[in-house]
Amino acid sequence: MAAQQGKVLRVGVIQGGKIVEERVLPARQPVTIGTSPRNTIVVAHSELPPSFQVFSCQGERHTLHFREGMDGRIQGAQGTATDFAALVSQGHAKAQGGGYAVPLREDERGKIVLGEVTLLWQFVAPPPESPRPVLPKEAKGNHFKSMDRLFVSVLVGSFLLHSGVYVALANTDLPKEVTLEEIPERFAKVLIPEKQPAPKKVEEKKAEVVTEAKPEAKKDAAEKKPVEPPEQVAAKKAARAAAVAKAVQSKGILKVLGALGPSSGGGAVADVFGAGGGMGDVATALSGAGGVALATDPGAGGGRKGGGQGGKASIGDLATTGGGSVGYGTKADVRVSGSVQADEAEVDSAEIDQQKLASFVRARMGLIKACYENALKRNPGLKGKVAIRFTILETGGLSDITAAVNTLASPDVASCIVGTMRTWRTQFKPSGPVTVEYPFVFSPVN
């Protein structure tokens, strides 16, 4: 039953009544057939499975494999043929791996029918190995003869030149380092320039001269100014007082005060300021005021107003009712307090953890509460709901922040929350933008 050493397997493939392939396989090599390109025999356009093992090799022996129901036969040297069913019934085929295995001899041949494909096999002597082709010496040529002479000459010359330069530089001594004392004087002047003397401070001296000259200039100006006589000074004061009185009579309520009274030929200024004559200026006139009197203007349609007698009254004669004392309190800010509750957020992606997002918002709830309490100072009864819609980007930042719902009736609170959330950056890194709607409920505490 053992196959002699040196025999190889010859296989022919028949498909559609035609031989499509014939091969001599190397010794001791398993044979597979199927539609997969990794098989030993590939039959692409067929109903075969991707791979099926037909022959295996155990040592020096070949074994044929087939499955139950598969058609085929084995023919011996005497010409007797036995089909697969008879091999199974006689016990020559042994069950193995969901099929049957039959050991083969070198003088046996046979066929296997695999659907539309028929496989013929037999053992033959291996073909002699063809000698390896060797080129003759004339075809091989000479490496030196095939090279370009000009190129080789330039290459050799360049190598010699660079080698000579390298040897010359290697044998050249490096120049000795020169110290600062050994540098020639003409080079030292160029490298180290002489230090120039510092300029003198001329501006300070000029300032001192000007400062000392100022008192002398003032003294000369005072000596040159002429001294006016007392009569000229008194005349100037009288002219200035007359101009002031004329200006008073032409200005609104001052015109009323400057009107003439029926009791005297002077104006009401004389009634108000007293009977002193020859006032020098306004300050002097006001120093004589003793009370308040209502004057009339003859040119304005005459008569005293209100039927009064034109008497004088001082500030002390004016009395008020309910003369109680008024107390002043200290300034204090009204302290308000609000409550902020966050409802469950609406997230359109499973990549964002609801609990982690809620913890992130709770850690920053003080900023949102501050926006509400600032508005609560102006409106203590302010309460309602604000739902903020935003998008979490791949970087963790927030964008498209808007107030989707606002029943608080205060756009300032919603704007403050939106501005605060623009600076937030979450720890989430989603694969794409995620839209979130987060509701906040606001109510006053006191």
XYZ file of C-alpha atoms in Angstrom:
446
model
C 0.000 0.000 0.000
C 2.941 2.352 0.370
C 3.840 4.488 -2.658
C 7.385 4.326 -3.880
C 9.574 7.341 -3.315
C 9.911 9.546 -6.317
C 6.375 9.212 -7.714
C 4.382 12.417 -8.199
C 0.696 13.087 -8.786
C -0.678 14.025 -12.188
C -4.085 15.709 -12.206
C -6.451 16.640 -15.095
C -9.547 18.869 -14.757
C -12.569 18.291 -17.059
C -15.332 20.907 -17.160
C -18.189 20.893 -19.665
C -16.770 17.865 -21.417
C -13.407 19.564 -22.095
C -10.032 19.271 -20.371
C -9.405 22.771 -19.013
C -6.215 22.051 -17.033
C -3.559 19.343 -16.638
C -0.768 19.573 -14.078
C 2.008 17.507 -12.556
C 2.162 18.386 -8.866
C 5.293 18.236 -6.694
C 5.743 15.272 -4.375
C 4.361 15.276 -0.826
C 2.090 18.253 -1.361
C -1.620 18.436 -0.355
C -4.061 19.159 -3.190
C -7.153 21.353 -2.800
C -9.752 22.414 -5.380
C -12.376 25.203 -5.341
C -13.231 28.753 -6.353
C -10.834 30.436 -3.926
C -7.564 31.659 -5.508
C -5.576 30.053 -2.663
C -6.401 26.484 -3.796
C -3.971 24.224 -5.648
C -6.487 23.888 -8.502
C -8.722 26.903 -9.037
C -12.012 26.551 -10.970
C -13.513 30.028 -10.760
C -16.682 29.643 -12.835
C -18.199 26.594 -11.169
C -20.522 25.472 -8.392
C -17.669 24.134 -6.277
C -17.238 25.240 -2.661
C -14.534 27.827 -1.889
C -12.090 25.037 -0.951
C -12.146 21.241 -0.709
C -9.121 18.994 0.065
C -8.868 16.069 -2.384
C -5.427 14.629 -1.572
C -3.256 14.800 1.541
C 0.246 13.491 2.154
C 1.320 11.670 5.284
C 5.005 10.860 5.068
C 5.536 9.086 1.729
C 1.882 8.101 1.241
C -0.997 9.898 -0.475
C -4.558 9.732 0.840
C -7.755 10.394 -1.173
C -10.568 12.292 0.552
C -14.239 12.305 -0.440
C -17.614 12.958 1.178
C -20.705 10.792 1.460
C -22.798 10.912 -1.698
C -19.864 11.989 -3.880
C -19.390 9.954 -7.108
C -16.004 8.510 -8.092
C -13.895 5.333 -8.360
C -10.370 3.923 -7.911
C -8.876 1.543 -10.513
C -5.995 -0.853 -9.641
C -3.166 -2.290 -11.765
C -5.244 -5.359 -12.786
C -7.963 -3.096 -14.214
C -10.518 -3.674 -11.456
C -12.431 -0.515 -10.466
C -14.122 0.108 -7.142
C -16.485 3.026 -6.547
C -16.651 5.114 -3.374
C -19.774 3.395 -2.034
C -18.096 -0.031 -2.279
C -14.961 1.293 -0.548
C -17.097 2.492 2.371
C -19.062 -0.770 2.590
C -15.925 -2.935 2.384
C -14.169 -0.901 5.112
C -11.298 0.365 2.949
C -12.461 3.973 3.447
C -12.260 5.275 6.994
C -14.405 8.110 8.362
C -12.386 11.278 8.921
C -13.445 14.923 9.412
C -17.038 14.610 8.188
C -15.968 12.488 5.173
C -13.904 9.429 4.244
C -10.164 8.858 3.585
C -8.635 6.082 1.421
C -4.846 5.404 1.267
C -3.494 5.078 -2.308
C -0.813 3.001 -4.074
C 1.452 4.190 -6.863
C -0.135 1.840 -9.445
C -3.661 3.146 -8.827
C -5.582 5.750 -10.737
C -9.119 7.110 -10.660
C -11.554 9.959 -10.930
C -13.653 12.175 -8.689
C -16.894 13.879 -9.795
C -17.486 17.236 -8.087
C -20.722 18.459 -9.610
C -19.966 19.784 -13.108
C -16.199 19.280 -12.623
C -14.501 15.898 -13.015
C -11.011 15.333 -11.621
C -8.764 12.588 -13.152
C -5.614 11.525 -11.275
C -2.728 9.055 -11.500
C 0.856 8.618 -10.234
C 3.692 9.204 -12.742
C 7.462 9.500 -12.638
C 8.631 13.078 -12.059
C 9.818 14.903 -15.169
C 13.554 15.542 -15.377
C 14.665 18.933 -14.150
C 15.671 21.260 -16.944
C 19.220 22.558 -16.615
C 19.646 26.151 -15.533
C 20.436 28.361 -18.513
C 23.981 29.734 -18.518
C 25.059 32.602 -20.734
C 28.223 32.131 -22.785
C 31.302 34.199 -21.984
C 30.825 36.285 -25.107
C 27.355 37.334 -23.936
C 28.479 38.062 -20.374
C 31.027 40.656 -21.483
C 33.579 42.509 -19.268
C 32.574 45.027 -16.592
C 35.524 47.286 -17.336
C 34.902 47.247 -21.070
C 31.249 48.186 -20.577
C 32.093 51.302 -18.516
C 32.448 54.754 -20.103
C 36.092 55.737 -20.288
C 35.486 59.483 -19.918
C 33.318 58.944 -16.845
C 35.883 56.657 -15.233
C 38.693 59.146 -15.934
C 36.777 62.038 -14.337
C 35.853 59.861 -11.362
C 39.446 58.768 -10.748
C 40.802 62.313 -11.169
C 38.241 63.739 -8.729
C 39.052 61.045 -6.170
C 42.809 61.739 -6.407
C 42.296 65.510 -6.158
C 40.092 65.327 -3.085
C 42.369 62.805 -1.446
C 45.364 65.096 -1.953
C 43.526 68.109 -0.509
C 42.459 66.077 2.517
C 46.038 64.873 3.152
C 47.373 68.436 2.808
C 44.841 69.843 5.273
C 45.461 67.018 7.724
C 49.226 67.770 7.791
C 48.778 71.561 8.144
C 49.248 72.972 11.650
C 46.429 75.093 13.036
C 47.307 78.792 13.657
C 48.151 79.705 17.216
C 45.507 81.604 19.135
C 46.406 85.293 19.553
C 45.817 86.945 22.909
C 44.642 90.527 23.376
C 48.149 91.718 24.254
C 49.580 90.292 21.007
C 47.178 92.153 18.721
C 48.941 94.987 16.833
C 48.071 98.487 17.952
C 46.434 99.478 14.674
C 44.037 96.554 14.911
C 43.393 97.143 18.599
C 42.160 100.688 17.842
C 39.670 99.287 15.360
C 38.447 96.501 17.662
C 38.374 98.569 20.857
C 37.422 102.227 20.135
C 38.557 104.944 22.520
C 36.116 106.069 25.159
C 34.765 109.548 24.409
C 34.494 112.078 27.298
C 31.008 112.714 28.600
C 29.463 116.025 27.407
C 29.154 118.827 29.910
C 25.751 119.645 31.350
C 25.094 123.069 29.836
C 21.327 123.059 30.315
C 21.510 123.043 34.140
C 23.665 126.145 34.134
C 21.248 127.920 31.823
C 18.369 127.039 34.112
C 20.204 128.488 37.103
C 20.913 131.703 35.249
C 17.262 132.121 34.272
C 16.056 131.386 37.797
C 18.342 133.988 39.277
C 17.305 136.607 36.722
C 13.534 136.346 37.427
C 13.441 138.332 40.740
C 15.399 141.170 39.129
C 12.991 141.309 36.181
C 9.957 141.496 38.543
C 11.615 144.219 40.546
C 12.275 146.305 37.437
C 8.646 145.865 36.278
C 7.330 146.986 39.669
C 9.549 150.049 39.575
C 8.441 151.000 36.051
C 4.608 150.680 36.827
C 3.163 154.217 37.538
C 1.185 154.842 40.754
C -2.389 156.197 40.166
C -3.734 158.982 42.430
C -6.604 158.205 44.907
C -9.092 160.446 43.029
C -8.647 158.472 39.802
C -9.102 155.164 41.640
C -12.386 156.409 43.282
C -13.726 157.591 39.904
C -13.101 154.161 38.363
C -14.943 152.415 41.228
C -17.967 154.744 40.826
C -18.110 154.092 37.066
C -17.939 150.296 37.668
C -20.800 150.508 40.252
C -23.008 152.454 37.810
C -22.405 149.870 35.107
C -23.380 147.056 37.503
C -26.642 148.826 38.468
C -27.567 149.333 34.810
C -26.936 145.670 34.052
C -29.088 144.602 37.032
C -32.100 146.604 35.771
C -32.069 144.820 32.391
C -31.974 141.171 33.590
C -35.267 139.273 34.409
C -36.077 139.352 38.151
C -33.205 141.754 38.641
C -35.155 144.189 36.431
C -38.086 143.973 38.873
C -35.797 144.704 41.784
C -34.408 147.650 39.905
C -37.824 149.253 39.227
C -38.771 152.575 40.879
C -40.974 152.591 43.954
C -43.736 155.138 44.649
C -42.181 156.297 47.850
C -38.892 157.473 46.580
C -37.224 158.603 43.453
C -34.684 155.756 43.689
C -35.259 152.200 42.449
C -36.240 149.121 44.376
C -32.552 148.426 44.786
C -32.504 151.304 47.213
C -35.535 149.837 49.028
C -33.973 146.432 49.298
C -30.399 147.398 49.991
C -31.234 150.161 52.424
C -31.126 153.902 52.280
C -27.418 154.158 52.231
C -26.269 156.499 49.526
C -23.190 156.318 47.386
C -22.609 152.531 47.352
C -19.233 151.700 45.931
C -19.924 148.136 44.608
C -22.448 145.284 44.849
C -20.836 143.740 47.909
C -21.140 147.058 49.733
C -24.802 147.390 48.701
C -25.697 143.890 49.853
C -24.154 144.560 53.254
C -26.962 147.033 53.991
C -29.897 144.777 53.130
C -32.402 144.496 55.983
C -35.506 142.793 54.511
C -37.520 142.065 51.380
C -40.052 144.461 49.840
C -42.217 144.112 46.708
C -41.463 146.890 44.231
C -43.479 148.075 41.211
C -42.448 149.144 37.765
C -44.338 152.308 36.609
C -43.769 151.362 32.998
C -45.110 147.843 33.423
C -48.770 148.711 34.282
C -48.441 150.007 37.833
C -49.623 149.167 41.301
C -48.294 146.867 43.968
C -49.351 143.278 43.576
C -51.518 141.476 46.089
C -52.825 144.607 47.841
C -50.049 144.656 50.403
C -48.654 147.690 52.199
C -45.102 147.259 51.023
C -43.693 146.471 54.434
C -40.420 144.734 55.037
C -40.195 141.168 56.230
C -37.175 139.252 57.413
C -36.497 135.534 57.019
C -37.267 135.024 60.682
C -40.837 136.351 60.199
C -41.646 133.530 57.717
C -43.140 130.610 59.677
C -43.879 127.070 58.545
C -46.370 124.514 59.880
C -45.651 121.099 61.225
C -42.270 122.091 62.471
C -41.143 118.611 63.350
C -37.646 117.347 62.907
C -36.834 115.275 59.843
C -34.629 112.276 60.324
C -32.281 110.869 57.705
C -31.605 107.144 57.489
C -28.499 105.377 56.247
C -28.311 104.075 52.673
C -28.596 100.297 52.392
C -29.058 97.799 49.529
C -32.112 95.569 49.578
C -30.928 91.962 49.758
C -32.822 89.655 47.463
C -32.441 85.939 47.037
C -33.633 83.674 44.248
C -33.860 79.959 43.628
C -32.760 78.266 40.388
C -33.747 74.700 39.572
C -32.456 72.826 36.502
C -34.845 70.349 34.861
C -33.735 67.322 32.836
C -31.956 68.323 29.644
C -32.911 67.156 26.154
C -29.848 65.694 24.359
C -30.022 64.344 20.798
C -26.980 62.027 21.113
C -26.053 59.092 23.333
C -22.404 60.237 23.434
C -23.254 62.878 26.092
C -23.809 61.458 29.594
C -26.835 63.144 31.238
C -25.405 62.877 34.773
C -21.990 64.288 33.819
C -23.661 67.162 31.950
C -25.895 67.902 34.971
C -22.840 67.919 37.292
C -21.048 70.279 34.910
C -24.001 72.740 34.924
C -24.521 72.508 38.724
C -20.896 73.491 39.307
C -21.611 76.755 37.419
C -25.140 77.360 38.738
C -23.929 80.312 40.838
C -23.231 82.341 37.682
C -26.761 81.714 36.348
C -28.238 82.559 39.776
C -26.340 85.869 39.803
C -27.975 86.849 36.471
C -31.430 86.167 37.989
C -30.803 87.976 41.312
C -29.565 91.123 39.555
C -32.908 91.350 37.741
C -34.771 90.373 40.937
C -33.594 93.623 42.612
C -35.604 95.625 40.087
C -38.594 93.269 40.016
C -38.962 91.240 43.266
C -41.854 89.204 41.827
C -39.907 87.984 38.801
C -40.273 84.234 38.206
C -40.578 81.850 35.280
C -38.697 79.407 33.075
C -35.825 79.893 30.593
C -34.724 77.023 28.300
C -31.268 77.525 26.789
C -30.487 75.683 23.552
C -26.803 75.200 22.634
C -24.517 72.943 20.584
C -21.543 70.988 22.005
C -18.727 70.915 19.447
C -16.078 68.218 18.927
C -13.614 70.350 20.939
C -15.935 70.573 23.967
C -16.822 74.240 23.417
C -20.355 75.637 23.122
C -21.854 77.421 20.111
C -25.268 78.555 18.786
C -26.388 79.517 22.326
C -29.952 80.912 22.294
C -32.963 81.191 24.626
C -35.475 78.753 23.087
C -38.125 79.335 25.812
C -38.425 82.441 28.031
C -41.472 82.775 30.328
C -39.530 84.922 32.779
C -40.590 88.119 30.957
C -37.045 89.452 31.307
C -34.819 89.370 28.224
C -31.938 90.731 30.340
C -31.716 87.492 32.354
C -31.707 85.363 29.209
C -29.023 87.561 27.596
C -26.891 87.356 30.751
C -27.127 83.535 30.809
C -26.254 83.290 27.100
C -23.222 85.552 27.569
C -22.073 83.510 30.580
C -22.346 80.158 28.775
C -20.273 81.398 25.818
C -17.169 81.101 28.028
C -17.865 77.505 29.097
C -15.869 74.519 27.783
C -17.082 71.030 28.634
C -15.112 67.792 29.044
C -17.092 66.067 26.302
C -15.485 65.235 22.924
C -18.361 64.001 20.693
C -17.758 62.705 17.179
C -19.995 65.462 15.790
C -21.988 68.533 16.967
C -24.635 67.648 19.596
C -27.656 69.896 20.260
C -28.795 70.258 23.914
C -31.784 72.109 25.399
C -31.353 72.836 29.131
C -34.326 74.344 31.070
C -33.910 76.512 34.206
C -36.792 77.416 36.585
C -36.427 80.688 38.557
C -38.417 81.717 41.652
C -37.797 84.326 44.420
C -37.065 83.129 47.947
C -38.072 86.281 49.862
